[in-house]
PDB file of C-alpha atoms in Angstrom:
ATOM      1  CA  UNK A  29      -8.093 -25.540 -26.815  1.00 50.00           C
ATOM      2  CA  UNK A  30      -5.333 -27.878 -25.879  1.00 51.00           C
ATOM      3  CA  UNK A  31      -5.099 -29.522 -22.233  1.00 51.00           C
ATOM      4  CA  UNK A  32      -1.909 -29.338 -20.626  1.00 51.00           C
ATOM      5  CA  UNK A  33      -0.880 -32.117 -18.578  1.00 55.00           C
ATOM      6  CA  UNK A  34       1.288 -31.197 -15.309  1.00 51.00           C
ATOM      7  CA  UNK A  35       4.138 -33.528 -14.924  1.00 52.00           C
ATOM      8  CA  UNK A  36       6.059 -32.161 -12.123  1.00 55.00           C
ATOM      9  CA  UNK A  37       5.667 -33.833  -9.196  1.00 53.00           C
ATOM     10  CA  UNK A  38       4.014 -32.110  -5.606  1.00 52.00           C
ATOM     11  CA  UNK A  39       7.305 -31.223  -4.710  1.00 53.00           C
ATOM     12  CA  UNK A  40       8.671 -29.918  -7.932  1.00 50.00           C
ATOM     13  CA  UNK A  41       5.481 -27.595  -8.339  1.00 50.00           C
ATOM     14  CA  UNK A  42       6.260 -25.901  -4.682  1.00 51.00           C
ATOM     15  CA  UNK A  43       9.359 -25.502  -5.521  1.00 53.00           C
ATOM     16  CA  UNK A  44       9.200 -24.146  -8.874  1.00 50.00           C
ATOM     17  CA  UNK A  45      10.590 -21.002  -9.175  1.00 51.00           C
ATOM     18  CA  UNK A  46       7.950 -17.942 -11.142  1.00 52.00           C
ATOM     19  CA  UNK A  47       9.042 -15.963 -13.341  1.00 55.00           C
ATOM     20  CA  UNK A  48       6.409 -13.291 -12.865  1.00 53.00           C
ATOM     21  CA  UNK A  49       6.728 -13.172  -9.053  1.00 55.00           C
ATOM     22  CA  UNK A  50      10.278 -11.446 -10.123  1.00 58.00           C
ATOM     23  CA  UNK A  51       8.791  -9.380 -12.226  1.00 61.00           C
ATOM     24  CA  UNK A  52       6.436  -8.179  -9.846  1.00 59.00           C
ATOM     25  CA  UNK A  53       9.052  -7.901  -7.268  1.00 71.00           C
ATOM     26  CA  UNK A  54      11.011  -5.278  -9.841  1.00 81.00           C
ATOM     27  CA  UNK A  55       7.998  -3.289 -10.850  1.00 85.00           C
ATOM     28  CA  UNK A  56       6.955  -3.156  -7.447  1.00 85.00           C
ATOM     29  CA  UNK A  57      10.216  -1.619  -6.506  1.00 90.00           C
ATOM     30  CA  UNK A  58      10.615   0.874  -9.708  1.00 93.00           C
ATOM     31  CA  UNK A  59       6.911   2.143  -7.899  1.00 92.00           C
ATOM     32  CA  UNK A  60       8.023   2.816  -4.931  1.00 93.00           C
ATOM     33  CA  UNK A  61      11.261   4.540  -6.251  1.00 95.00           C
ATOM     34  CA  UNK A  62       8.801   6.574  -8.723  1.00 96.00           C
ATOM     35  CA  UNK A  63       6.513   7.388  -5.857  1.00 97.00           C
ATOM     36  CA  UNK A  64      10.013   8.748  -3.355  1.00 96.00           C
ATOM     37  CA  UNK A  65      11.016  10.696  -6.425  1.00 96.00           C
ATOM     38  CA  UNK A  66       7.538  12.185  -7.024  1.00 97.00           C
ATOM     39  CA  UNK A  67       6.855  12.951  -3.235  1.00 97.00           C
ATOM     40  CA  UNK A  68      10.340  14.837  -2.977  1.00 95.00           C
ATOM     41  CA  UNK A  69       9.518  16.641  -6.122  1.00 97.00           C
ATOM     42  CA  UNK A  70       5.472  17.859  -4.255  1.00 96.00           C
ATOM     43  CA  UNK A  71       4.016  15.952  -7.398  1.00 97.00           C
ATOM     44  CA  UNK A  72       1.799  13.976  -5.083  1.00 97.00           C
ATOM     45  CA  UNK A  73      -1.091  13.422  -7.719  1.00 96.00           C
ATOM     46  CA  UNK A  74       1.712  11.664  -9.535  1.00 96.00           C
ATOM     47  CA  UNK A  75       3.234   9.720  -6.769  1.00 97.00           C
ATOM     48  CA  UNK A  76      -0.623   8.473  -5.591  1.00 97.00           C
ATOM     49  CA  UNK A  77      -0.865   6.888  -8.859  1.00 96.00           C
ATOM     50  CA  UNK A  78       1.743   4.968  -8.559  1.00 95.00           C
ATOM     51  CA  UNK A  79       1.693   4.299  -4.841  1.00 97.00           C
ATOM     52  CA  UNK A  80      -2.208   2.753  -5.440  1.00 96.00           C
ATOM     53  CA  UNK A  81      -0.278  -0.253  -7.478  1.00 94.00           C
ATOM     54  CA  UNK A  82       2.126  -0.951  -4.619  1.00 96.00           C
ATOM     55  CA  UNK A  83       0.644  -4.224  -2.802  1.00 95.00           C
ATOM     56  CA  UNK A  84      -0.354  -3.011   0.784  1.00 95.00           C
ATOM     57  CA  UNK A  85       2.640  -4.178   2.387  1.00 95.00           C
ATOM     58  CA  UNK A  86       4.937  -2.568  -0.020  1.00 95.00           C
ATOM     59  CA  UNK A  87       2.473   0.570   0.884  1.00 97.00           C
ATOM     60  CA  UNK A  88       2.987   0.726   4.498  1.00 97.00           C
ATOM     61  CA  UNK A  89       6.403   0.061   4.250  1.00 95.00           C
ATOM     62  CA  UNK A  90       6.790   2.813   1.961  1.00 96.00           C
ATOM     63  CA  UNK A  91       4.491   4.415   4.193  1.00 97.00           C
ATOM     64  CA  UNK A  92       6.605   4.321   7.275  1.00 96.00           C
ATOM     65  CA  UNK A  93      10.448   4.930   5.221  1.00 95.00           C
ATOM     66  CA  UNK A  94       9.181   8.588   3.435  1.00 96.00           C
ATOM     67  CA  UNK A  95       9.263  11.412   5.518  1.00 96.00           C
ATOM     68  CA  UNK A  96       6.605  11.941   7.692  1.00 96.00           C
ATOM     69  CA  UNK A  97       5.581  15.245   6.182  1.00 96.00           C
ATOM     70  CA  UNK A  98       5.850  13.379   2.250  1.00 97.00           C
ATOM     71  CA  UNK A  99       3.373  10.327   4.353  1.00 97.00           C
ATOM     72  CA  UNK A 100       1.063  12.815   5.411  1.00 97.00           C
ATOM     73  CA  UNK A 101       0.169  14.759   2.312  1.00 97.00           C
ATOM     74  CA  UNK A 102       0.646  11.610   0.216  1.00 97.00           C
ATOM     75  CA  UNK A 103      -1.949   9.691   2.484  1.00 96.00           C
ATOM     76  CA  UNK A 104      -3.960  12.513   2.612  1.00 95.00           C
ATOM     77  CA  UNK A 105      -5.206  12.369  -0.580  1.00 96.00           C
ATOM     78  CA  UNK A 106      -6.121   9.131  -1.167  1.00 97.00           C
ATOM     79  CA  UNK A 107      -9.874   7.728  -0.406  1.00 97.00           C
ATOM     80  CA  UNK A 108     -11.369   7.755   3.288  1.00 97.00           C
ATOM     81  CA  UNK A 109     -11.322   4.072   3.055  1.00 96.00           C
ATOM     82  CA  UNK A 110      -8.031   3.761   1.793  1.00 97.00           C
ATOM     83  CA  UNK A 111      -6.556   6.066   4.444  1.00 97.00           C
ATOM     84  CA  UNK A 112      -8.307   3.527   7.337  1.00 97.00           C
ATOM     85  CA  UNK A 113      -6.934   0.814   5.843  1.00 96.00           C
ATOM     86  CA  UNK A 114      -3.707   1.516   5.889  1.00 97.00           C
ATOM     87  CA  UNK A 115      -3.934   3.502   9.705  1.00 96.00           C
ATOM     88  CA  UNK A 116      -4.507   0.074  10.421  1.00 96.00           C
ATOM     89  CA  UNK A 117      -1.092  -0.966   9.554  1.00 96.00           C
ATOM     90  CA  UNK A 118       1.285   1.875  10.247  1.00 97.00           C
ATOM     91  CA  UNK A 119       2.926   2.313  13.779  1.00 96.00           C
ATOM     92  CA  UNK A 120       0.462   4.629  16.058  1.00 95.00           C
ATOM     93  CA  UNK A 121       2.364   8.057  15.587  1.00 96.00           C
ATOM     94  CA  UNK A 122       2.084   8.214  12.058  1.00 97.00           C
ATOM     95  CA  UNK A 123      -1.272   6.818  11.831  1.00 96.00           C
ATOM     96  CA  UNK A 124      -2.286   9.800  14.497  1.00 95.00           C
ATOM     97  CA  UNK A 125      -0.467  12.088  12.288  1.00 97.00           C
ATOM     98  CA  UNK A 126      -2.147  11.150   8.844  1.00 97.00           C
ATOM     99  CA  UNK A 127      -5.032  10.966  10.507  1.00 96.00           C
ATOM    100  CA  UNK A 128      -4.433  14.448  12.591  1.00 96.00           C
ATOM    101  CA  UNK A 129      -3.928  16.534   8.754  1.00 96.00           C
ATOM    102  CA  UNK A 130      -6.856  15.573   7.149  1.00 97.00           C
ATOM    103  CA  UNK A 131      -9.682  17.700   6.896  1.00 96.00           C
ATOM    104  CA  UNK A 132     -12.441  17.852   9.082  1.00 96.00           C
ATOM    105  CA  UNK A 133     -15.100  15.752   7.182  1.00 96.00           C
ATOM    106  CA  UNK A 134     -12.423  12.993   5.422  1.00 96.00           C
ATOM    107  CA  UNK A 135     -11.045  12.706   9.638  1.00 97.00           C
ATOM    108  CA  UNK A 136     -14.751  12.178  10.947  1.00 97.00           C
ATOM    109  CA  UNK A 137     -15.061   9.150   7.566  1.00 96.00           C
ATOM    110  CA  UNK A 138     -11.571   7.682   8.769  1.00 97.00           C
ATOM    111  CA  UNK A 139     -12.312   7.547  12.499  1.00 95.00           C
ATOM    112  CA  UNK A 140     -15.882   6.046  11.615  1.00 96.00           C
ATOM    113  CA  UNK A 141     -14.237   3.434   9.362  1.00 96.00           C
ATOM    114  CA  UNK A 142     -12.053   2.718  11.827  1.00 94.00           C
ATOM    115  CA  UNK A 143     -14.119   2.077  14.359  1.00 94.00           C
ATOM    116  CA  UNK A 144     -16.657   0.214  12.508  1.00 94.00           C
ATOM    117  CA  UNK A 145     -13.563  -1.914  11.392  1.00 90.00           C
ATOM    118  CA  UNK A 146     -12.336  -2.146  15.029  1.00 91.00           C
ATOM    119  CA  UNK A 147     -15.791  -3.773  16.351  1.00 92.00           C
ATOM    120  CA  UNK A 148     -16.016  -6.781  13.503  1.00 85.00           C
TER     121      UNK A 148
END
């Protein structure tokens, strides 16, 4: 295996610009315009998959810009734990009213998650 040296100095390596970050950036963006286009389409199965590889800023965001009614039954179907984690994050009237459409059981998991999450 052959040792690269680094022979930028501290600055330089800050500074550097990455090539992948941009990548990232793009993909990141093509996901959340796949997971609009899904949502307005009702092919939320679809648009999940591709909202799970959004970082969870990108997911809020997206979160908070997609119809409430498109946030609620896209939320809704993800895991209990996923669903706390990002009521976390989102302003309090659309975390009441993701929280509000799920069923019964998957509310009762969210509100204990959330309050176990609350107290540490």
């Amino acid at each position: 295996m052959e040792l690269m040296i680094n022979t930028l100095n501290p600055n330089e390596q800050v500074n550097a610009p990455v090539a992948s970050e941009a990548r990232f950036d793009e993909s990141a963006e093509q996901d959340a315009v796949t997971v609009r286009r899904a949502c307005g389409r009702g092919e939320y199965d679809a648009a999940r998959l591709r909202f799970l590889r959004l970082r969870e800023p990108s997911q809020v965001r997206l979160l908070e810009d997609i119809p409430r009614s498109e946030a609620v039954r896209l939320a809704g179907g993800l895991s209990s734990y996923t669903v706390a984690r990002l009521c976390e994050r989102v302003p309090k009237n659309l975390r009441r009213a993701i929280v509000q459409a799920l069923p019964e059981g998957k509310r009762h998991g969210v509100s204990v998650i959330l309050d176990y999450r609350r107290r540490i």
